[in-house]
Short mmCIF file of C-alpha atoms and ligand atoms in Angstrom, two decimals:
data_model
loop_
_atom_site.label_atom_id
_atom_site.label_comp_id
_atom_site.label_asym_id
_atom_site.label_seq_id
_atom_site.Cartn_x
_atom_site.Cartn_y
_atom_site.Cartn_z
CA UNK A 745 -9.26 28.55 0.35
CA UNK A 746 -6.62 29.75 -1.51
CA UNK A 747 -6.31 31.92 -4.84
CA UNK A 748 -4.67 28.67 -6.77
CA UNK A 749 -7.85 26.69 -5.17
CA UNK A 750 -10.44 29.27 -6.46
CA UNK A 751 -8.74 29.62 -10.21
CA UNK A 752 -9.11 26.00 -10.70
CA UNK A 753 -12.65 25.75 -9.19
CA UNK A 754 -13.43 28.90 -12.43
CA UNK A 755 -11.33 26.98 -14.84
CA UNK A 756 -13.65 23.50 -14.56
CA UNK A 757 -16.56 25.81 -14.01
CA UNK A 758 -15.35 26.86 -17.83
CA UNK A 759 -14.68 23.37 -18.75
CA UNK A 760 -18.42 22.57 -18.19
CA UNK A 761 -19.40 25.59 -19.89
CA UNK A 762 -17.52 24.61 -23.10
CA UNK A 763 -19.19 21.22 -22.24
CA UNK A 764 -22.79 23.20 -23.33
CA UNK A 765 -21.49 24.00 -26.57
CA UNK A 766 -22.16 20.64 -27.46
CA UNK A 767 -26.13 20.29 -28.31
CA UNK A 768 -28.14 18.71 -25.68
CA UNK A 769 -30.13 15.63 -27.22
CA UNK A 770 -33.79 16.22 -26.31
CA UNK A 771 -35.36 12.58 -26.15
CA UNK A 772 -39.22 11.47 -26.79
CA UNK A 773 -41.18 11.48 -23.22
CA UNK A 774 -39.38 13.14 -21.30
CA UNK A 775 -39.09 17.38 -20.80
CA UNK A 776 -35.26 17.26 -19.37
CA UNK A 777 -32.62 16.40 -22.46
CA UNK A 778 -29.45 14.19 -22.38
CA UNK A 779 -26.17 16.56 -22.19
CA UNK A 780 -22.50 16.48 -21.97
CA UNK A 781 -22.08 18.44 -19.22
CA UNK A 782 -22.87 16.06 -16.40
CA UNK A 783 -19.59 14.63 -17.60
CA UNK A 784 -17.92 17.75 -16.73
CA UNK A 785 -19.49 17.67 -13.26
CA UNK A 786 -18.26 14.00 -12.98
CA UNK A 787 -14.29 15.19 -13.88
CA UNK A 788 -14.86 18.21 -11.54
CA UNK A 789 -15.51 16.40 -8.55
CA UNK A 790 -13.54 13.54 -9.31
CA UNK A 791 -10.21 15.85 -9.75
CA UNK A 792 -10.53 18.76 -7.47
CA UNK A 793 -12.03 17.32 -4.55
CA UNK A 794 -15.03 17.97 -2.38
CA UNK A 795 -14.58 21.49 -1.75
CA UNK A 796 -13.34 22.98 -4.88
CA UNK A 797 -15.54 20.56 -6.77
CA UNK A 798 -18.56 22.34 -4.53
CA UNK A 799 -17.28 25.94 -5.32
CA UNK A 800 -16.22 25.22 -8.98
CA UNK A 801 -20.34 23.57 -9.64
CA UNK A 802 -21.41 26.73 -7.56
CA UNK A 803 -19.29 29.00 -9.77
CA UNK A 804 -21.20 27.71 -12.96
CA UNK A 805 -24.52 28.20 -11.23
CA UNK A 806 -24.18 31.89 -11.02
CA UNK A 807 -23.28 32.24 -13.68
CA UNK A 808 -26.69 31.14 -15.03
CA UNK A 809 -28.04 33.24 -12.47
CA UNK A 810 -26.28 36.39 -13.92
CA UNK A 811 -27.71 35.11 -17.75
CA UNK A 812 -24.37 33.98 -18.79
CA UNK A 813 -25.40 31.63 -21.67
CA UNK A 814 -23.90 28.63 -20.57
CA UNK A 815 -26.51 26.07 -20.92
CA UNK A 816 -26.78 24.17 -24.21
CA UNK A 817 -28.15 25.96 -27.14
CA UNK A 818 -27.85 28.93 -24.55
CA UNK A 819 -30.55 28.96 -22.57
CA UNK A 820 -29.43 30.66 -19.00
CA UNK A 821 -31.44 32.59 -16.69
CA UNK A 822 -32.94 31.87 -13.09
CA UNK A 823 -36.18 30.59 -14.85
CA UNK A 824 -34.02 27.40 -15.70
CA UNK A 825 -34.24 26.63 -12.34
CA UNK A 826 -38.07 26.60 -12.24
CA UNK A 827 -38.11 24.40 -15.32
CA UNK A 828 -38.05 20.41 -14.82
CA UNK A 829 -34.20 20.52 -15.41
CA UNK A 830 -33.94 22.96 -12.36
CA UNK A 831 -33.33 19.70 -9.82
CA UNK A 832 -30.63 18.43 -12.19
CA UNK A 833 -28.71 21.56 -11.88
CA UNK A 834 -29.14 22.18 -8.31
CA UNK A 835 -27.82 18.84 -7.83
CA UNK A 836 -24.33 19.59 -9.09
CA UNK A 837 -22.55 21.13 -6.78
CA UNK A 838 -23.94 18.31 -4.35
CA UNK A 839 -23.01 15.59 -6.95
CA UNK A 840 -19.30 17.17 -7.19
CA UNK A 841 -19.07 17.26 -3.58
CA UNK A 842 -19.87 13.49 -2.72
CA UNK A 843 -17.94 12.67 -5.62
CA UNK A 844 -14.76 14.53 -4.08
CA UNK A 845 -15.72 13.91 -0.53
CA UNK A 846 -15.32 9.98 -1.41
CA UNK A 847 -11.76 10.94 -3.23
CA UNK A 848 -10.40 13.08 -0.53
CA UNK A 849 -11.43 10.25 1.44
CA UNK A 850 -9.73 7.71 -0.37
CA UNK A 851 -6.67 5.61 1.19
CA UNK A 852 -4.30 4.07 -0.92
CA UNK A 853 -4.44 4.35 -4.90
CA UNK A 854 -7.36 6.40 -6.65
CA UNK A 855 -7.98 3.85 -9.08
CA UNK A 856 -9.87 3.71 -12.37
CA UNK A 857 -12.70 1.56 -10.19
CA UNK A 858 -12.89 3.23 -7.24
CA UNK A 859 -13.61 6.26 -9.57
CA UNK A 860 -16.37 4.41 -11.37
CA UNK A 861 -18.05 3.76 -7.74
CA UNK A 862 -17.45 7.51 -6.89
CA UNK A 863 -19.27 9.24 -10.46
CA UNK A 864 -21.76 6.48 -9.80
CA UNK A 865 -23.02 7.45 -6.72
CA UNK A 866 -22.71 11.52 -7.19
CA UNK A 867 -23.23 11.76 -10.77
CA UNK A 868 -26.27 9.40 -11.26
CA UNK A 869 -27.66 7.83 -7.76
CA UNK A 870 -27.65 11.54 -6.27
CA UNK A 871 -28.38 13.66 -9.24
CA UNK A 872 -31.01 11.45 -10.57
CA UNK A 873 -32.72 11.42 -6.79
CA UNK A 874 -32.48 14.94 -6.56
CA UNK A 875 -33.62 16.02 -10.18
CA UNK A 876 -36.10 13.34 -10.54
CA UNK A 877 -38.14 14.63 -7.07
CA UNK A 878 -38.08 17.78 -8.27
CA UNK A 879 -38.72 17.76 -12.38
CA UNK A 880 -42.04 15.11 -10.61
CA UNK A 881 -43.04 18.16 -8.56
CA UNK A 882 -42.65 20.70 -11.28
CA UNK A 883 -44.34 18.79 -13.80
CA UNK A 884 -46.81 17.38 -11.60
CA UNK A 885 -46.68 13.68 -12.29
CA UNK A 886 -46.14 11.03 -9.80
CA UNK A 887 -42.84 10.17 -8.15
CA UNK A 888 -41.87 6.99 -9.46
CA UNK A 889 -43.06 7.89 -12.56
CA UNK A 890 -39.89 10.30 -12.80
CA UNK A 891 -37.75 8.39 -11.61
CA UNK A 892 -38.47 5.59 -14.00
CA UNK A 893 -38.21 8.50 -16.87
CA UNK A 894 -34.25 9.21 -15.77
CA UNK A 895 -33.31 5.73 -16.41
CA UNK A 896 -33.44 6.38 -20.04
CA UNK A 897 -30.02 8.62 -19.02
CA UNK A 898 -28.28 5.78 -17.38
CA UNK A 899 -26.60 4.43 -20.86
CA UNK A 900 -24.67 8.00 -21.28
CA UNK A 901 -24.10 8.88 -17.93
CA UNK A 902 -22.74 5.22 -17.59
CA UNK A 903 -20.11 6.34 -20.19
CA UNK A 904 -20.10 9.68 -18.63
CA UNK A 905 -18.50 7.83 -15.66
CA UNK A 906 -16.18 5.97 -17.72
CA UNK A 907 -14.83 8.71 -19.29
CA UNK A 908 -14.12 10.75 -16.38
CA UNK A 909 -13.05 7.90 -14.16
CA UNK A 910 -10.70 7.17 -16.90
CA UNK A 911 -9.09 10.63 -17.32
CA UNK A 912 -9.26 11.53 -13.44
CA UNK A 913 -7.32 8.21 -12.40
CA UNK A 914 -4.59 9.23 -14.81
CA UNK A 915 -4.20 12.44 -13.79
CA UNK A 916 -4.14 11.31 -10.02
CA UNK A 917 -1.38 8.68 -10.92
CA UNK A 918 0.39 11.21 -13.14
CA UNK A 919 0.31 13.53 -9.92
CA UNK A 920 1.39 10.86 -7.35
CA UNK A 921 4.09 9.92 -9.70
CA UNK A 922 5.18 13.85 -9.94
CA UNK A 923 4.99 13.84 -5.79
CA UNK A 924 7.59 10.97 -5.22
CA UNK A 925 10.04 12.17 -8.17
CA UNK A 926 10.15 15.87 -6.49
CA UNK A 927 10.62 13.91 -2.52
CA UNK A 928 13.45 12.03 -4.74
CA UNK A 929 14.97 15.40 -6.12
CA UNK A 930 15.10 16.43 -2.18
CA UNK A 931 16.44 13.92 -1.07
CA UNK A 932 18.83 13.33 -3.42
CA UNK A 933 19.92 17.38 -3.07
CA UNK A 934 19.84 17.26 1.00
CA UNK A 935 22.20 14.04 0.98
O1 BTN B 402 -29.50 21.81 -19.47
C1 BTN B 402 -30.24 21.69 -18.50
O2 BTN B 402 -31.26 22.35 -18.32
C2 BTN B 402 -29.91 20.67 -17.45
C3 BTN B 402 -29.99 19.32 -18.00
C4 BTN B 402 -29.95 18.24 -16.95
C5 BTN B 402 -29.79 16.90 -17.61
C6 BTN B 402 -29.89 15.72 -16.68
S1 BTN B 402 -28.48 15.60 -15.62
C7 BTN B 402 -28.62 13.89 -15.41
C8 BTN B 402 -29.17 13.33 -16.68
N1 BTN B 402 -28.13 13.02 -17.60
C9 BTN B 402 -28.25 13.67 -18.74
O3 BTN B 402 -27.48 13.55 -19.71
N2 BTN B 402 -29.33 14.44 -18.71
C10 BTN B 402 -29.98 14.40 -17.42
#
């Protein structure tokens, strides 16, 4: 990995930091709130890729480990981790990776839909199956019962994936577009 490859795995680890600025919205039955910054772990893996995505959600977990206070209203700490939020958290540098192993993955055009699919998957299917096991084993209640609770976060997150699909296709059209002028410019200077 490269030093370009690591500064741009800190700088969305920052992004999702400023992310936990915003308040997280705690909601009626249910311990583990409703937060911006899964949105941040959407556009992490969605524009850096499976590996930097990985390193850049890894980034932001130490630095909850080290009691940077990066977590809404800002809680930070390794207790977080023990808490019923701790499977949500652990899941993001998973969730980035899928989400960036599908784009690396990707033939053709990294569209707006094929984005959707991706933050779908990582961001809610994989977080919710992670964090929901493990906030029912922390909290002691049954299985299904916590996965029913994280449905409640499939409105937002829906947007969530919207939002970053949106941006990330852009940029990934914006960056195709910037590849073929610069082959142009060669060619155009070698001829
Ligand atoms: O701040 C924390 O302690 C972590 C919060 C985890 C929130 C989970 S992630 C998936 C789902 N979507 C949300 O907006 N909230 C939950």
């Amino acid at each position: 990995m490269k030093l370009r490859d690591m500064m741009l795995a800190s700088m969305f680890a920052a992004v999702i930091a400023i992310l936990g600025f915003l308040p997280a919205l705690q909601i009626p039955f249910s311990p583990v709130p409703i937060t911006a910054q899964t949105l941040g772990v959407m556009l992490t893996g969605a524009v850096l890729g499976a590996k930097r995505g990985a390193l850049s959600l890894a980034i932001f977990l130490l630095l909850i480990v080290i009691g940077a206070p990066v977590l809404p209203g800002g809680r930070t700490g390794i207790t977080v981790f023990m808490g019923p939020s701790g499977g949500f958290l652990l899941s993001w540098p998973i969730a980035a990776f899928a989400i960036g192993w599908f784009v690396d993955h990707t033939k053709g055009k990294i569209s707006f839909w094929k984005l959707m699919l991706y933050t779908f998957i990582g961001g809610i299917v994989i977080v919710y199956l992670i964090g929901g096991a493990y906030m029912a084993f922390v909290t002691q209640i049954p299985l299904a019962k916590a996965y029913i609770s994280c449905l409640i976060f499939i409105p937002g997150d829906v947007i969530k994936c919207i939002l970053a699909s949106l941006f990330a296709s852009q940029l990934h059209k914006n960056s195709v577009m910037m590849r073929m002028a610069s082959t142009q410019r060669k060619i155009r200077t070698s001829s």
